[in-house]
Short mmCIF file of C-alpha atoms in Angstrom, two decimals:
data_model
loop_
_atom_site.label_atom_id
_atom_site.label_comp_id
_atom_site.label_asym_id
_atom_site.label_seq_id
_atom_site.Cartn_x
_atom_site.Cartn_y
_atom_site.Cartn_z
CA MET A 291 0.07 0.04 0.08
CA GLU A 292 1.16 3.64 -0.89
CA THR A 293 1.24 6.28 1.86
CA THR A 294 -1.07 8.49 -0.45
CA ASP A 295 -3.66 5.96 -0.79
CA LYS A 296 -4.43 6.55 3.45
CA THR A 297 -4.70 10.31 2.62
CA PHE A 298 -7.82 11.94 2.76
CA SER A 299 -7.19 15.94 2.64
CA GLY A 300 -7.69 18.56 1.51
CA ALA A 301 -10.53 18.78 -1.24
CA ILE A 302 -11.26 15.06 -0.90
CA PRO A 303 -13.27 14.62 2.45
CA GLU A 304 -16.00 17.01 1.01
CA LEU A 305 -15.56 15.55 -2.33
CA TYR A 306 -16.16 12.10 -0.93
CA ASP A 307 -18.92 12.94 1.04
CA GLN A 308 -21.22 14.67 -1.45
CA TYR A 309 -19.85 12.45 -4.87
CA MET A 310 -18.86 8.89 -3.43
CA VAL A 311 -21.21 8.62 -0.45
CA PRO A 312 -24.83 8.49 -2.09
CA MET A 313 -23.26 6.77 -4.79
CA ILE A 314 -21.57 3.67 -3.26
CA PHE A 315 -21.49 3.58 0.29
CA GLN A 316 -25.39 4.66 1.33
CA GLU A 317 -26.97 1.12 1.13
CA PHE A 318 -23.96 -0.80 2.04
CA ALA A 319 -24.29 1.07 5.36
CA GLU A 320 -27.61 0.47 5.89
CA ASP A 321 -27.25 -3.14 5.40
CA LEU A 322 -24.39 -3.16 8.24
CA ALA A 323 -26.27 -0.98 10.44
CA ALA A 324 -29.34 -3.12 10.19
CA ARG A 325 -26.88 -6.07 11.25
CA VAL A 326 -25.04 -4.20 13.83
CA ALA A 327 -28.57 -2.90 15.60
CA ALA A 328 -30.19 -6.37 15.44
CA ARG A 329 -27.56 -7.35 18.37
CA SER A 330 -29.22 -4.17 20.54
CA PRO A 331 -25.75 -3.31 21.45
CA MET A 332 -25.34 -0.60 24.26
CA SER A 333 -21.63 0.37 23.24
CA VAL A 334 -20.46 0.88 20.09
CA MET A 335 -17.00 1.94 18.77
CA GLU A 336 -16.34 2.07 14.61
CA THR A 337 -12.93 2.36 13.30
CA ALA A 338 -12.28 3.98 9.69
CA ALA A 339 -15.53 6.02 9.86
CA GLY A 340 -14.81 8.11 7.10
CA THR A 341 -17.49 11.08 6.83
CA GLY A 342 -20.05 9.25 8.77
CA VAL A 343 -22.45 7.62 6.17
CA LEU A 344 -22.22 4.47 8.68
CA THR A 345 -22.70 6.85 11.47
CA ARG A 346 -26.05 8.21 10.37
CA ALA A 347 -27.34 5.08 9.59
CA LEU A 348 -26.55 3.16 12.80
CA ALA A 349 -27.17 6.06 15.39
CA PRO A 350 -30.67 6.74 15.12
CA LEU A 351 -31.50 2.95 15.37
CA LEU A 352 -29.33 2.39 18.73
CA SER A 353 -30.99 2.89 22.24
CA SER A 354 -31.51 6.24 23.50
CA GLU A 355 -29.13 4.95 26.31
CA ALA A 356 -26.49 3.60 24.28
CA ARG A 357 -23.11 4.87 23.49
CA TYR A 358 -21.29 5.11 20.37
CA VAL A 359 -17.75 6.20 19.86
CA VAL A 360 -16.49 7.06 16.28
CA THR A 361 -12.96 6.82 14.80
CA ASP A 362 -10.77 7.25 11.76
CA LEU A 363 -7.27 7.76 11.23
CA ASN A 364 -7.68 10.87 9.07
CA PRO A 365 -8.90 14.21 11.43
CA PRO A 366 -10.17 15.94 7.91
CA MET A 367 -12.43 12.75 7.30
CA LEU A 368 -13.68 12.41 10.87
CA ALA A 369 -14.46 16.41 11.11
CA GLN A 370 -16.26 16.06 7.56
CA ALA A 371 -18.44 13.19 9.52
CA GLN A 372 -18.96 15.16 13.02
CA ASP A 373 -20.39 18.28 10.61
CA ARG A 374 -22.66 15.91 8.61
CA GLN A 375 -23.79 14.37 12.38
CA LEU A 376 -27.08 16.01 14.00
CA PRO A 377 -26.42 17.03 17.69
CA ASP A 378 -26.61 13.29 19.58
CA GLU A 379 -25.05 13.28 23.10
CA ARG A 380 -24.97 9.27 22.46
CA LEU A 381 -21.56 10.26 20.28
CA SER A 382 -17.98 10.86 21.01
CA TRP A 383 -15.58 11.51 18.33
CA GLN A 384 -11.74 11.03 18.57
CA PRO A 385 -8.71 10.78 15.39
CA VAL A 386 -7.93 7.12 16.42
CA ASP A 387 -5.24 4.30 14.80
CA ALA A 388 -7.43 1.07 14.16
CA LEU A 389 -4.73 -1.30 14.89
CA SER A 390 -3.80 0.58 18.17
CA LEU A 391 -7.01 1.46 20.28
CA PRO A 392 -6.67 3.62 23.29
CA PHE A 393 -9.56 1.99 24.44
CA ASP A 394 -9.42 -0.76 27.49
CA ASP A 395 -10.50 -4.61 26.92
CA GLY A 396 -13.75 -5.43 26.85
CA MET A 397 -15.36 -1.99 26.46
CA PHE A 398 -17.67 -2.60 23.65
CA ASP A 399 -20.46 -4.73 22.50
CA ALA A 400 -19.92 -3.93 18.90
CA VAL A 401 -17.38 -2.79 16.77
CA CYS A 402 -17.82 -1.77 13.41
CA CYS A 403 -16.07 -0.99 10.24
CA GLN A 404 -17.36 0.35 6.81
CA PHE A 405 -14.83 -0.13 3.72
CA GLY A 406 -12.16 0.44 6.29
CA VAL A 407 -10.14 -3.14 6.51
CA MET A 408 -8.42 -2.65 3.40
CA PHE A 409 -6.75 0.23 4.76
CA PHE A 410 -5.62 -1.50 7.92
CA PRO A 411 -1.43 -2.38 7.08
CA ASP A 412 -2.03 -5.27 9.10
CA ARG A 413 -5.56 -6.69 8.92
CA VAL A 414 -4.79 -9.64 11.49
CA ALA A 415 -3.62 -7.17 13.94
CA GLY A 416 -6.16 -4.60 13.18
CA TYR A 417 -8.85 -7.33 14.04
CA LYS A 418 -7.12 -8.64 17.27
CA GLU A 419 -7.20 -4.99 18.62
CA ALA A 420 -11.26 -5.24 17.67
CA ARG A 421 -11.68 -8.85 19.58
CA ARG A 422 -9.48 -7.15 22.41
CA VAL A 423 -12.28 -3.82 23.08
CA LEU A 424 -14.89 -6.50 23.01
CA ARG A 425 -16.48 -7.82 25.65
CA PRO A 426 -16.89 -12.04 25.03
CA GLY A 427 -19.71 -12.61 22.58
CA GLY A 428 -19.43 -9.11 21.16
CA LEU A 429 -20.05 -8.35 17.51
CA TYR A 430 -17.37 -7.48 14.85
CA ALA A 431 -18.88 -6.42 11.88
CA PHE A 432 -17.18 -4.95 8.41
CA ASN A 433 -17.65 -5.05 5.06
CA THR A 434 -14.85 -4.77 1.97
CA TRP A 435 -14.85 -4.28 -1.86
CA ASP A 436 -15.13 -7.50 -4.26
CA ARG A 437 -12.56 -7.37 -6.94
CA ILE A 438 -12.32 -4.53 -9.44
CA GLU A 439 -13.68 -6.11 -12.02
CA ASP A 440 -17.00 -6.82 -10.43
CA ASN A 441 -17.57 -3.12 -9.66
CA GLU A 442 -18.12 -1.27 -12.65
CA PHE A 443 -17.64 2.37 -12.34
CA ALA A 444 -14.22 1.67 -10.24
CA HIS A 445 -12.76 -0.55 -13.09
CA ILE A 446 -13.41 1.76 -16.00
CA VAL A 447 -11.89 4.67 -14.13
CA GLU A 448 -8.93 2.50 -13.63
CA GLN A 449 -8.63 1.73 -17.09
CA THR A 450 -9.01 5.11 -18.22
CA LEU A 451 -5.97 6.16 -15.84
CA ALA A 452 -4.04 3.53 -17.37
CA ASP A 453 -4.79 4.86 -21.05
CA VAL A 454 -3.73 8.29 -19.71
CA PHE A 455 -0.86 7.74 -17.87
CA PRO A 456 1.00 3.78 -19.79
CA ASP A 457 4.38 4.44 -18.50
CA ASP A 458 2.71 4.47 -14.56
CA PRO A 459 -1.04 3.92 -14.18
CA PRO A 460 -2.63 4.89 -11.04
CA VAL A 461 -4.26 1.54 -9.45
CA PHE A 462 -5.20 2.75 -6.27
CA MET A 463 -8.59 1.11 -6.52
CA SER A 464 -7.09 -2.15 -7.79
CA ARG A 465 -4.49 -2.19 -4.92
CA THR A 466 -6.53 -1.12 -1.64
CA PRO A 467 -9.72 -0.35 -1.70
CA HIS A 468 -10.45 -3.70 -4.26
CA GLY A 469 -7.74 -5.43 -3.10
CA TYR A 470 -8.85 -7.46 -0.35
CA PHE A 471 -11.42 -9.54 -2.00
CA ASP A 472 -10.66 -13.21 -1.16
CA THR A 473 -13.42 -14.27 0.92
CA GLU A 474 -10.97 -17.27 2.27
CA ARG A 475 -8.29 -15.26 2.80
CA ILE A 476 -10.67 -12.85 4.70
CA ARG A 477 -12.51 -15.94 6.89
CA ARG A 478 -8.74 -16.76 7.99
CA ASP A 479 -7.51 -13.32 8.69
CA VAL A 480 -10.58 -13.16 11.15
CA GLU A 481 -10.15 -16.62 12.57
CA ALA A 482 -6.61 -16.06 13.06
CA ALA A 483 -7.48 -13.15 15.34
CA GLY A 484 -9.70 -14.65 17.48
CA PHE A 485 -13.26 -14.28 16.23
CA SER A 486 -15.62 -17.48 15.84
CA ASP A 487 -18.80 -18.14 14.19
CA VAL A 488 -17.63 -15.88 10.83
CA GLU A 489 -20.03 -15.42 8.26
CA ILE A 490 -19.43 -13.86 5.24
CA ALA A 491 -22.55 -12.64 2.64
CA THR A 492 -22.13 -11.11 -0.60
CA ILE A 493 -23.98 -8.26 -1.83
CA GLU A 494 -24.42 -6.98 -5.51
CA THR A 495 -26.10 -3.93 -6.22
CA GLY A 496 -26.10 -0.86 -8.07
CA SER A 497 -24.31 2.48 -7.85
CA PRO A 498 -26.43 5.14 -9.25
CA ALA A 499 -25.22 8.32 -10.58
CA PRO A 500 -27.09 11.50 -11.66
CA SER A 501 -24.26 11.39 -14.60
CA ALA A 502 -21.42 10.28 -15.84
CA MET A 503 -19.54 13.15 -14.79
CA HIS A 504 -20.90 12.76 -11.36
CA ALA A 505 -19.35 9.69 -11.06
CA ALA A 506 -15.77 10.50 -12.50
CA ILE A 507 -15.67 13.60 -9.91
CA ALA A 508 -16.27 10.99 -7.31
CA TYR A 509 -13.25 8.41 -8.42
CA CYS A 510 -10.88 11.21 -9.50
CA GLN A 511 -11.47 13.88 -6.78
CA GLY A 512 -13.08 12.37 -4.34
CA THR A 513 -10.37 9.45 -3.32
CA PRO A 514 -6.98 9.05 -3.30
CA PHE A 515 -7.05 8.57 -6.86
CA ARG A 516 -6.81 12.42 -6.96
CA ASN A 517 -3.06 12.08 -5.43
CA GLU A 518 -2.14 9.97 -7.81
CA ILE A 519 -3.22 12.00 -10.73
CA THR A 520 -1.64 15.26 -8.93
CA ALA A 521 1.57 13.67 -8.58
CA ARG A 522 2.04 12.72 -12.06
CA ASN A 523 0.87 16.00 -13.33
CA ALA A 524 -1.55 18.81 -11.23
CA GLU A 525 -2.25 20.63 -14.49
CA LEU A 526 -4.47 17.32 -15.63
CA LEU A 527 -7.01 16.79 -13.00
CA ARG A 528 -9.54 18.44 -15.15
CA VAL A 529 -8.85 16.98 -18.56
CA VAL A 530 -8.20 13.34 -16.78
CA THR A 531 -11.59 13.93 -15.22
CA GLU A 532 -13.35 14.67 -18.30
CA LYS A 533 -11.61 11.58 -20.23
CA VAL A 534 -13.10 9.24 -17.22
CA ALA A 535 -16.33 10.91 -17.81
CA ALA A 536 -16.37 10.10 -21.45
CA SER A 537 -15.27 6.87 -20.91
CA ILE A 538 -18.28 6.25 -18.57
CA ALA A 539 -20.79 8.21 -20.70
CA GLY A 540 -19.75 5.68 -23.49
CA ARG A 541 -20.44 2.33 -21.42
CA PHE A 542 -23.39 3.54 -19.41
CA GLY A 543 -25.13 6.87 -21.21
CA ASP A 544 -24.17 10.42 -19.74
CA GLY A 545 -27.03 9.60 -17.20
CA PRO A 546 -28.80 9.24 -14.99
CA ILE A 547 -26.83 6.13 -14.59
CA SER A 548 -25.90 3.23 -12.74
CA GLY A 549 -23.18 0.76 -12.72
CA ARG A 550 -22.86 -2.52 -10.78
CA ILE A 551 -21.00 -2.98 -7.32
CA ARG A 552 -20.08 -5.84 -4.98
CA GLY A 553 -19.24 -6.17 -1.55
CA HIS A 554 -18.69 -8.85 1.02
CA VAL A 555 -19.82 -7.91 4.52
CA VAL A 556 -18.15 -9.79 7.55
CA THR A 557 -19.68 -10.72 10.67
CA ALA A 558 -17.96 -12.40 13.76
CA VAL A 559 -18.36 -13.45 17.60
CA ALA A 560 -15.36 -12.08 19.97
#
């Protein structure tokens, strides 16, 4: 993983939240929130919360007496999440490294993570930390994307960038967000951290966007793809975004459009 893969700063948090979240994250967040809420947890900790799409989906489903600690490695992303969340005394916000949680053993009934484990430099270590802070029998729930070929917009974006930069293609999506898709490997990693009753469900759905340009801005400017593009030639960001929009429009039309997305949802018991 490149250092820039974990750099969500500058213009990225706002564009990510405005363009990317409703396009690919909302439906998966609602699914994960329902799985966590079904256990009626009274104490929840979220890692890699990003701009808070899971937080916004889960908080209304929790008891009025519950407490919910929301964390992310990137303070700018966490600030965006906090700005979007309605005032709620049950919630607390804290910049935290998921591989080194500053919480006591057995503090939480549930730990959840929305499309964040792919960014862990040591996933088993991250899972062990989640298990450590869970009470015995507590729930760990997270999701991760399937391979990039089964996520159409992301695949088209990366193919187009490879055409623009043939000598040094940006591969952020296939390297990291779509780089942890093997369900048997995921199961082994989770079990290696000491979890039991590991269940993995694969969900395929649509990725709606009001236009091809919306999807292009989401990926090229609202993710670390932006860092990869500007590192090669900062003046090309707008041009590259337009090329990606043309590629997406060539496949799906100019909009409204919808591409196929697929991800895995993992639940396990501490």
